[in-house]
Each structure stands twice: as structure tokens, then as C-alpha cells.
Coordinates of C-alpha atoms in Angstrom, one line a residue:
M1 CA 94.2 132.4 21.2
S2 CA 92.9 128.8 20.8
E3 CA 89.9 127.5 22.7
Q4 CA 92.0 124.7 24.3
R5 CA 94.1 127.3 26.2
L6 CA 91.1 129.0 27.7
E7 CA 89.4 128.0 31.0
K8 CA 86.6 129.3 33.1
R9 CA 87.7 130.6 36.5
Q10 CA 85.3 131.4 39.4
F11 CA 86.4 133.7 42.2
G12 CA 84.9 136.1 44.7
H13 CA 85.4 139.8 45.4
R14 CA 84.3 141.4 48.6
A15 CA 83.5 145.1 48.8
R16 CA 82.3 147.4 51.5
L17 CA 78.7 148.7 51.3
A18 CA 77.8 152.3 52.2
L19 CA 74.3 151.8 53.7
S20 CA 72.2 154.4 55.4
P21 CA 70.6 153.6 58.8
V22 CA 67.3 152.9 57.1
L23 CA 68.8 150.6 54.4
S24 CA 70.9 148.9 57.0
L25 CA 67.8 148.0 59.0
K26 CA 66.2 146.6 55.8
A27 CA 69.3 144.4 55.3
D28 CA 69.2 143.3 58.9
D29 CA 65.5 142.3 58.6
Q30 CA 66.3 140.2 55.5
A31 CA 69.2 138.5 57.3
H32 CA 67.1 137.7 60.3
A33 CA 64.3 136.4 58.0
A34 CA 66.9 134.1 56.2
R35 CA 68.1 132.9 59.6
T36 CA 64.5 132.2 60.6
M37 CA 63.9 130.3 57.4
W38 CA 66.9 128.1 58.1
N39 CA 65.6 127.3 61.6
L40 CA 62.1 126.5 60.2
L41 CA 63.7 124.2 57.7
H42 CA 65.7 122.5 60.4
A43 CA 62.6 122.0 62.6
W44 CA 60.7 120.7 59.5
W45 CA 63.6 118.3 58.8
Q46 CA 63.5 116.9 62.3
M47 CA 59.7 116.3 62.3
M48 CA 59.4 114.8 58.9
P49 CA 59.9 111.1 58.2
K50 CA 62.9 110.1 56.2
E51 CA 61.0 109.3 53.0
K52 CA 59.5 112.8 53.0
R53 CA 62.7 114.8 53.4
T54 CA 62.9 115.8 49.7
L55 CA 63.5 119.0 48.0
A56 CA 60.0 119.2 46.6
H57 CA 58.4 118.8 50.0
A58 CA 60.8 121.3 51.6
D59 CA 60.0 123.8 48.8
A60 CA 56.3 123.5 49.5
A61 CA 57.0 123.9 53.2
I62 CA 58.9 127.2 52.8
R63 CA 56.2 128.6 50.4
Q64 CA 53.6 127.9 53.1
A65 CA 55.7 129.5 55.8
R66 CA 56.2 132.6 53.7
A67 CA 52.4 132.8 53.3
D68 CA 51.7 132.3 57.0
I69 CA 54.4 134.3 58.6
D70 CA 54.3 138.0 57.7
F71 CA 57.9 139.1 58.4
L72 CA 59.3 136.4 56.1
A73 CA 57.9 138.4 53.2
V74 CA 60.8 140.9 53.5
L75 CA 63.1 138.1 52.2
P76 CA 63.1 137.9 48.4
A77 CA 61.8 134.6 46.9
Q78 CA 65.1 133.9 45.3
A79 CA 66.9 134.3 48.6
A80 CA 64.5 131.9 50.3
Q81 CA 65.3 129.3 47.6
A82 CA 69.0 129.9 48.2
V83 CA 68.5 129.1 51.9
L84 CA 66.7 125.9 50.9
K85 CA 69.6 124.8 48.6
T86 CA 72.2 125.8 51.1
Y87 CA 70.5 123.7 53.8
F88 CA 70.3 120.6 51.7
Q89 CA 73.9 121.1 50.6
A90 CA 74.9 121.3 54.3
W91 CA 73.4 117.8 54.8
K92 CA 75.2 116.5 51.8
N93 CA 78.5 117.8 53.2
C94 CA 77.7 116.1 56.5
W95 CA 77.0 112.8 54.8
G96 CA 80.2 113.1 52.9
G97 CA 82.2 113.6 56.0
W98 CA 83.3 117.1 55.1
A99 CA 81.4 119.1 57.8
A100 CA 79.3 118.7 60.9
A101 CA 75.5 118.3 60.8
P102 CA 73.6 121.6 60.4
N103 CA 72.0 123.0 63.5
F104 CA 69.8 125.9 64.6
K105 CA 71.2 129.4 64.1
A106 CA 71.1 131.6 67.2
R107 CA 70.3 135.3 66.9
F108 CA 73.5 136.7 68.5
R109 CA 76.0 134.0 67.6
S110 CA 75.2 133.6 63.8
V111 CA 76.7 135.6 61.0
L112 CA 74.0 137.7 59.3
S113 CA 74.0 137.0 55.6
V114 CA 71.6 137.1 52.6
D115 CA 72.2 135.4 49.3
I116 CA 71.5 137.0 45.9
P117 CA 71.6 134.1 43.5
Q118 CA 70.8 136.0 40.3
G119 CA 73.5 138.2 39.0
R120 CA 71.2 140.0 36.6
D121 CA 69.3 141.5 39.5
L122 CA 72.4 143.4 40.7
N123 CA 72.5 146.0 37.8
I124 CA 76.1 147.1 38.7
V125 CA 77.3 150.5 37.5
R126 CA 80.5 152.3 38.2
V127 CA 79.8 155.9 39.0
H128 CA 83.2 157.1 40.4
R129 CA 86.8 156.0 40.5
R130 CA 86.2 154.7 44.0
W131 CA 82.5 153.9 44.1
G132 CA 80.0 151.8 42.3
M133 CA 76.2 151.3 42.5
V134 CA 74.5 147.9 43.0
N135 CA 70.8 147.0 43.2
I136 CA 69.9 144.9 46.2
P137 CA 66.4 143.3 46.0
K138 CA 63.9 144.8 48.4
V139 CA 66.6 147.2 49.7
G140 CA 67.3 149.5 46.8
R141 CA 70.3 151.1 45.1
V142 CA 73.4 151.1 47.3
R143 CA 76.9 152.4 46.9
F144 CA 79.8 150.0 47.3
R145 CA 83.6 150.5 47.4
W146 CA 85.1 149.9 44.0
T147 CA 88.5 148.4 44.5
K148 CA 88.6 145.9 41.6
D149 CA 87.5 146.0 37.9
L150 CA 84.4 143.9 37.6
P151 CA 82.9 142.5 34.3
V152 CA 80.0 144.9 34.1
G153 CA 78.4 146.8 31.3
K154 CA 80.1 146.4 27.9
H155 CA 82.8 144.2 29.5
A156 CA 80.2 141.6 30.5
N157 CA 79.2 138.6 28.4
T158 CA 78.3 134.9 28.8
D159 CA 81.9 134.0 29.7
N160 CA 82.8 137.0 31.8
R161 CA 80.1 138.1 34.2
I162 CA 78.9 138.3 37.8
T163 CA 76.8 135.2 38.6
G164 CA 75.5 136.3 42.0
A165 CA 76.4 137.9 45.3
R166 CA 76.0 137.5 49.0
L167 CA 75.5 140.2 51.7
V168 CA 77.5 139.6 54.8
K169 CA 77.6 141.6 58.0
D170 CA 80.5 141.8 60.4
A171 CA 81.6 144.1 63.2
L172 CA 82.5 146.8 60.6
G173 CA 79.2 146.8 58.8
W174 CA 77.7 145.3 55.7
H175 CA 79.7 144.0 52.8
I176 CA 78.9 142.4 49.5
A177 CA 80.8 139.4 48.1
F178 CA 80.4 139.1 44.3
R179 CA 80.7 135.7 42.6
V180 CA 82.6 136.4 39.4
Q181 CA 83.1 134.0 36.4
A182 CA 85.8 134.8 34.0
L183 CA 87.2 133.1 30.9
E184 CA 91.0 133.4 31.2
A185 CA 94.0 131.9 29.5
K186 CA 95.0 128.6 31.1
P187 CA 98.3 129.1 32.9
E188 CA 101.2 127.1 31.3
P189 CA 103.3 125.2 33.8
H190 CA 106.7 126.7 34.1
Q191 CA 110.0 125.6 35.5
G192 CA 110.8 128.7 37.6
P193 CA 113.1 128.9 40.6
E194 CA 112.3 126.9 43.7
V195 CA 111.9 128.5 47.1
G196 CA 111.4 127.2 50.6
I197 CA 109.4 129.0 53.2
D198 CA 109.6 128.9 57.0
M199 CA 106.7 130.4 58.8
G200 CA 107.2 131.6 62.4
V201 CA 106.0 134.1 65.1
T202 CA 108.9 136.5 65.4
V203 CA 109.6 136.5 61.7
P204 CA 106.3 135.7 59.9
I205 CA 107.7 134.5 56.6
A206 CA 111.4 133.8 55.8
L207 CA 112.4 132.5 52.3
S208 CA 115.4 130.3 51.5
D209 CA 116.8 133.1 49.3
S210 CA 117.4 135.2 52.4
E211 CA 114.3 137.4 51.8
T212 CA 112.0 138.1 54.8
Y213 CA 108.4 139.4 55.0
D214 CA 107.5 141.1 58.3
H215 CA 104.7 143.3 59.5
D216 CA 103.9 145.7 62.3
E217 CA 101.3 145.3 65.0
W218 CA 97.8 145.1 63.5
L219 CA 96.6 147.8 65.9
T220 CA 98.3 151.0 66.7
V221 CA 99.4 151.9 70.3
Q222 CA 96.3 154.1 70.8
E223 CA 94.0 151.3 69.5
Q224 CA 95.7 148.7 71.7
A225 CA 95.2 151.0 74.7
K226 CA 91.6 151.6 73.8
L227 CA 91.0 147.8 73.4
L228 CA 92.5 147.2 76.9
R229 CA 90.2 149.9 78.4
L230 CA 87.2 148.4 76.7
E231 CA 88.0 144.8 77.9
Q232 CA 88.5 146.1 81.4
R233 CA 85.2 148.0 81.3
A234 CA 83.4 144.9 80.0
A235 CA 84.9 142.8 82.8
R236 CA 83.7 145.3 85.5
R237 CA 80.2 145.5 84.0
K238 CA 80.0 141.8 83.8
Q239 CA 80.8 141.4 87.5
H240 CA 77.6 143.3 88.4
R241 CA 75.4 141.0 86.3
K242 CA 73.5 138.4 88.3
P243 CA 73.4 134.8 87.2
G244 CA 70.7 134.4 84.5
E245 CA 70.3 138.1 84.1
R246 CA 70.1 139.5 80.6
T247 CA 73.1 141.4 79.2
S248 CA 72.6 145.2 79.6
R249 CA 72.7 147.5 76.7
R250 CA 75.8 149.2 78.0
L251 CA 77.7 145.8 78.1
K252 CA 76.4 145.0 74.6
H253 CA 77.7 148.3 73.3
T254 CA 81.1 147.6 74.9
Y255 CA 81.2 144.2 73.3
D256 CA 80.4 145.8 69.9
Q257 CA 83.3 148.2 70.3
I258 CA 85.6 145.4 71.2
A259 CA 84.4 143.4 68.2
G260 CA 85.0 146.4 65.9
L261 CA 88.6 146.8 66.9
R262 CA 89.3 143.1 66.6
A263 CA 87.6 143.1 63.2
K264 CA 89.8 146.0 62.1
A265 CA 92.9 144.1 63.2
K266 CA 91.7 141.0 61.2
R267 CA 91.1 143.1 58.1
R268 CA 94.6 144.5 58.2
A269 CA 96.1 141.1 58.8
L270 CA 94.1 139.7 55.8
D271 CA 95.2 142.5 53.6
C272 CA 98.9 142.0 54.6
Q273 CA 98.6 138.3 53.8
H274 CA 97.1 139.0 50.4
Q275 CA 99.9 141.4 49.5
T276 CA 102.6 139.1 50.8
T277 CA 101.4 135.9 49.1
T278 CA 100.9 137.8 45.8
A279 CA 104.5 139.1 46.0
I280 CA 105.7 135.6 46.5
A281 CA 103.6 134.2 43.7
I282 CA 104.7 136.8 41.2
A283 CA 107.7 139.1 40.9
I284 CA 107.4 142.8 41.8
A285 CA 110.0 143.5 39.1
I286 CA 108.5 144.1 35.7
A287 CA 111.3 142.2 33.9
I288 CA 110.3 138.9 35.6
A289 CA 106.8 137.6 34.8
K290 CA 106.9 134.7 37.2
K291 CA 109.1 134.6 40.2
Y292 CA 108.9 131.2 41.7
G293 CA 107.8 128.0 39.9
T294 CA 107.7 125.8 43.0
V295 CA 106.9 127.0 46.5
V296 CA 107.7 124.6 49.3
V297 CA 106.2 124.9 52.8
E298 CA 106.1 122.7 55.9
A299 CA 103.1 120.3 56.5
L300 CA 102.3 121.8 59.9
N301 CA 99.6 120.3 62.2
I302 CA 98.5 123.6 63.6
T303 CA 95.7 122.1 65.7
N304 CA 98.2 120.2 67.8
M305 CA 100.6 123.1 67.9
V306 CA 98.0 125.4 69.6
R307 CA 96.7 122.8 72.0
S308 CA 96.5 123.9 75.6
A309 CA 99.2 122.9 78.1
K310 CA 96.9 122.8 81.2
G311 CA 97.1 119.0 81.4
T312 CA 94.9 117.1 83.8
V313 CA 94.2 117.2 87.6
D314 CA 96.5 114.3 88.1
Q315 CA 99.2 115.6 85.8
P316 CA 99.0 119.4 85.6
G317 CA 100.9 121.1 82.8
K318 CA 103.9 123.4 83.1
N319 CA 104.4 126.9 81.8
V320 CA 100.7 127.2 81.0
A321 CA 100.6 131.0 80.7
Q322 CA 103.7 131.0 78.4
K323 CA 102.2 128.3 76.2
A324 CA 98.9 130.2 76.1
G325 CA 100.7 133.3 74.8
L326 CA 102.5 131.3 72.2
N327 CA 99.2 129.7 71.1
R328 CA 97.7 133.2 70.6
S329 CA 100.7 134.3 68.6
I330 CA 100.5 131.3 66.3
S331 CA 96.7 131.7 65.8
G332 CA 97.3 135.4 65.1
E333 CA 99.7 134.7 62.2
A334 CA 97.1 132.4 60.6
W335 CA 99.6 130.1 58.9
G336 CA 96.9 127.9 57.4
R337 CA 95.3 130.8 55.6
T338 CA 98.7 131.8 54.2
V339 CA 99.2 128.4 52.8
T340 CA 95.7 128.4 51.3
M341 CA 96.4 131.7 49.6
L342 CA 99.8 130.6 48.3
T343 CA 98.2 127.4 46.9
Y344 CA 95.6 129.0 44.6
K345 CA 97.8 132.0 43.7
T346 CA 100.8 129.9 42.6
A347 CA 98.4 127.5 40.7
H348 CA 96.7 130.5 38.9
R349 CA 100.1 131.6 37.6
G350 CA 101.4 128.2 36.5
G351 CA 103.4 127.4 39.6
T352 CA 102.8 124.7 42.3
L353 CA 102.9 124.4 46.1
V354 CA 104.5 121.4 47.8
K355 CA 104.4 120.4 51.5
V356 CA 107.3 118.6 53.2
P357 CA 107.6 117.0 56.6
A358 CA 108.1 119.6 59.4
P359 CA 110.2 117.8 62.1
Y360 CA 113.7 119.1 62.7
T361 CA 113.7 121.7 60.0
S362 CA 114.6 124.5 62.5
R363 CA 117.2 122.3 64.3
R364 CA 119.1 120.9 61.4
C365 CA 122.1 122.7 59.9
S366 CA 121.5 123.6 56.3
A367 CA 125.2 123.4 55.5
C368 CA 126.2 120.0 56.9
G369 CA 122.8 118.4 57.7
F370 CA 123.7 117.5 61.3
I371 CA 121.3 117.9 64.2
T372 CA 123.2 118.9 67.3
P373 CA 121.7 120.1 70.6
G374 CA 122.1 123.7 71.6
S375 CA 122.4 125.0 68.0
R376 CA 119.6 127.6 68.6
E377 CA 121.5 129.9 71.0
D378 CA 118.7 132.5 70.6
Q379 CA 115.6 133.0 68.6
A380 CA 117.3 134.7 65.6
T381 CA 120.7 132.9 65.3
F382 CA 121.6 129.4 64.4
V383 CA 125.1 128.1 65.3
C384 CA 126.1 124.6 64.2
K385 CA 127.8 122.7 67.0
N386 CA 129.4 120.2 64.6
P387 CA 133.2 120.7 65.0
D388 CA 133.7 120.1 61.3
C389 CA 131.2 122.7 60.2
D390 CA 130.8 125.7 62.7
W391 CA 128.3 127.4 60.3
S392 CA 126.2 130.2 61.7
G393 CA 123.5 132.3 60.2
N394 CA 119.9 133.5 60.5
A395 CA 117.8 130.7 62.1
D396 CA 114.7 131.4 59.9
H397 CA 116.6 131.3 56.7
N398 CA 118.4 128.2 57.8
A399 CA 115.0 126.5 58.3
A400 CA 113.7 127.7 55.0
R401 CA 116.8 126.2 53.2
N402 CA 116.1 122.9 55.0
V403 CA 112.5 123.0 53.8
L404 CA 113.7 123.4 50.2
H405 CA 116.3 120.7 50.6
L406 CA 113.7 118.1 51.7
Y407 CA 111.8 118.8 48.4
R408 CA 114.9 118.5 46.3
I409 CA 115.7 115.1 47.7
G410 CA 112.1 114.0 47.0
L411 CA 110.7 113.9 50.6
V412 CA 107.1 115.2 50.1
A413 CA 104.2 115.0 52.6
I414 CA 101.0 113.8 51.1
P415 CA 97.8 114.4 53.2
A416 CA 95.7 111.3 53.5
A417 CA 92.9 110.5 55.9
G418 CA 93.6 113.5 58.1
R419 CA 97.3 112.8 58.6
A420 CA 100.5 113.5 56.6
V421 CA 102.0 110.6 54.8
V422 CA 105.6 111.0 53.8
R423 CA 106.8 109.6 50.5
R424 CA 109.7 110.1 48.2
A425 CA 108.6 111.7 44.9
K426 CA 110.6 111.6 41.7
R427 CA 111.8 115.1 41.0
V428 CA 111.7 116.3 37.4
K429 CA 114.7 118.4 36.4
P430 CA 114.0 121.8 34.8
A431 CA 114.1 121.9 31.0
A432 CA 117.3 124.0 31.1
A433 CA 119.2 121.4 33.1
R434 CA 118.3 118.4 30.8

């Protein structure tokens, strides 16, 4: 294989760590030290004049802080340098208009994390079909769940290696996110079939070729009942707390249990999204190497879709509770995350993802193109009211075919300055049709 067809690809892989209580406390101490280092840097930044806010002065400041404050010594020096670089990068992102200005990190509202910038410090070894061992600086050798082949040992070289990692803690415990660099064959653009996708609440994903991807509830009936009991218990205990009084340990424990169940639901939803988007990007059948060459989705403004319907005091909203339930359902499906996954997965396999304008895709008949009132008799069925058509079928598949038709006529939504700009793009015919 020639050098021109190879490219370096960087991606991440997250695995669950099996930490003992002692090692978990060590990781917690490092994470709190990293958070304190961030807050000290932020305080230093606010006190220093503009001309002294340089990387060299900040490096000298954190070195002095590590020498003066004892508990900061639990944080490895490389991790402290990573906090410094991340803080300066946060300001660059703010100046570029990509993010808000960095702020203090509170103890209970911040995600605990520690960066390991050097991949050579990890010393990863696979010891079992399901488990591997990794070395965490100032913590020790720790087992992690082996769910993906990593470039370690004889499979590692300058082009295929692990460049670093990051420890992250959530409601389910500590995880490690590896940063992997791999030299892979550059995907060749292919003229595969085109497919339109309609994303909804009742039917999460419906394709224009009449295929549907659905899922069950993220929590079982028993887990939903337990979550309800915990939320009611937390509400009762919160009633007995006086204004300004600290949260009791019992209430914190209840909050932790609620967070654990919600994190479990999120993990299952994320796994389902990965499996669904991978199935769309490639074919499950062995005979077809690439299933879809072009994936077409709607350019949805999800922020406006989940906006509250409460209204104002002068003009109160209507059906506020129903709209709130719909907003929760839309947020639970995470359409934006699905589009993000489809974007990089189709690109990695030589395909492409295109966005088209969203208005009237669910109300337009895919057979005749007319928009007639009353065509959606119920949530699942579309019946065209045009006397010359009278077509009926699945409403979600009808919307997906409309999405695909907008791409085929060249109506593409191009994001610009925070809004979608519609333009007609010249469509290239497949090589077989020329």
C-alpha cells in the first residue's frame, strides 16, 4: 500500500476501571488536586496584569504552588502541566468565540478528571480476554475492562500507539479514556446508495428504504420504580431541610443513587446509539462492504424545539405540561449526538452526511409532493388528502423519503454564523449512471 493512501487517525476509547476503595481515594485526591490547581490558576489570572499572563509566568506560579501547598503533591507533575495547558487553551477557545470564559470549578458540580499526557507511562498489558492492566502515576497498577484491541506491546509503533489517557469519574465510578493514534488506509469516496433519515420520538430512526431502528426503555420496570421511590424520598428529605442548612448525608446518598440510575440509562442509550449508527454506516451483511454512500438528515434546531412553553406573565403559554413532556422525550433521544456519530462514522468509511431543510418534511406527501391539512390522522399513518393522489403509508418513512428527495433536487442546508442557510447544490451523478 502506497504512502499517499495512508493517513493518521486519532480517536478515543473509554474503558471502565476496577479500582479498590484505597485506589479510588487516591484517584479522588488527584482529581481534587487538579481542580484546585485550576482554581489557583484562575485566581492568578485575575490578579496578574495583562502583560504578565504568559505561559512561562503561569508555569512558575504552579511550581511555587506545588512547593507551598502539601496536598498538591499527590498530583503528578505531568498532570499539573496538563492542567496549565488546558486552562490556556480554554482562554483561546473563548477568544475565538467557540466557548465561554473559564471559571472556578466547584467541588460538587465539577466532573472529577485527571490527565495522563504521556502514553509511555501507562505500560498497558492485556492479561485476560476481558481485562487489561494499566499503570496510573501515583496510583499503581489497575485493571480495566478490555473491550477493544489497543495498539500495545508488539502491535505498538511510532504510527500506531497510545499517546495518553484521561481519568474521568461519573456516577458509575472511575473510567479511563485512552487517546489512540493509528495509521490507517485513507477511505476512498464511493458512490453508494443514498438514504434519508427521519428522527422522531415514537420511532427514533426511520429510513427512506422502509427500515426502522427502535429501542426499549433505558431502564427496566423495576429500575424505573426504584428511581421513582428515590426521587420521592429525596423530595421528602429536602422538605425538612431549613434554608441555608447543609445537605445531610442521607440526602446526598439518595442523590448518589439517583445519579447512578440515570448514568446507567445514559450508558445504555449511548451504546444503542453507537450500534445503530454503525449499522447505518456499514452493512451488517458480509457481502456488502459499504451500505450507504450518502446519509441525508434534517438540519434541526434542537435548542428551539426544546424551548419551554411557559410564556410570560402577560401572555402565559398553553399546554405547558404536555410541552415539557415532549421536551424531555426529545432531549432523551439525543438527536444531535446521533448526527455527530453518523458524521464521523460515514466519513471514516468513505461516505458523507448531508443536511437538508427541516420544514414540512413530515407534512408533505412523498408521492405527489402536496402539503394538505389533516394528512397526519395519527402519529403513525400519513394519508394524503389530495384527490388525485390518496396515497397512504407510514408517516416516518414518508418523512424520510421527503428528506432524501430534498437532497436529490439539490436543496442543502449549509450552517453559517449559527443559522442554517439553504442553497441548491449541484448533484453529481453516480459513476454507474453516467
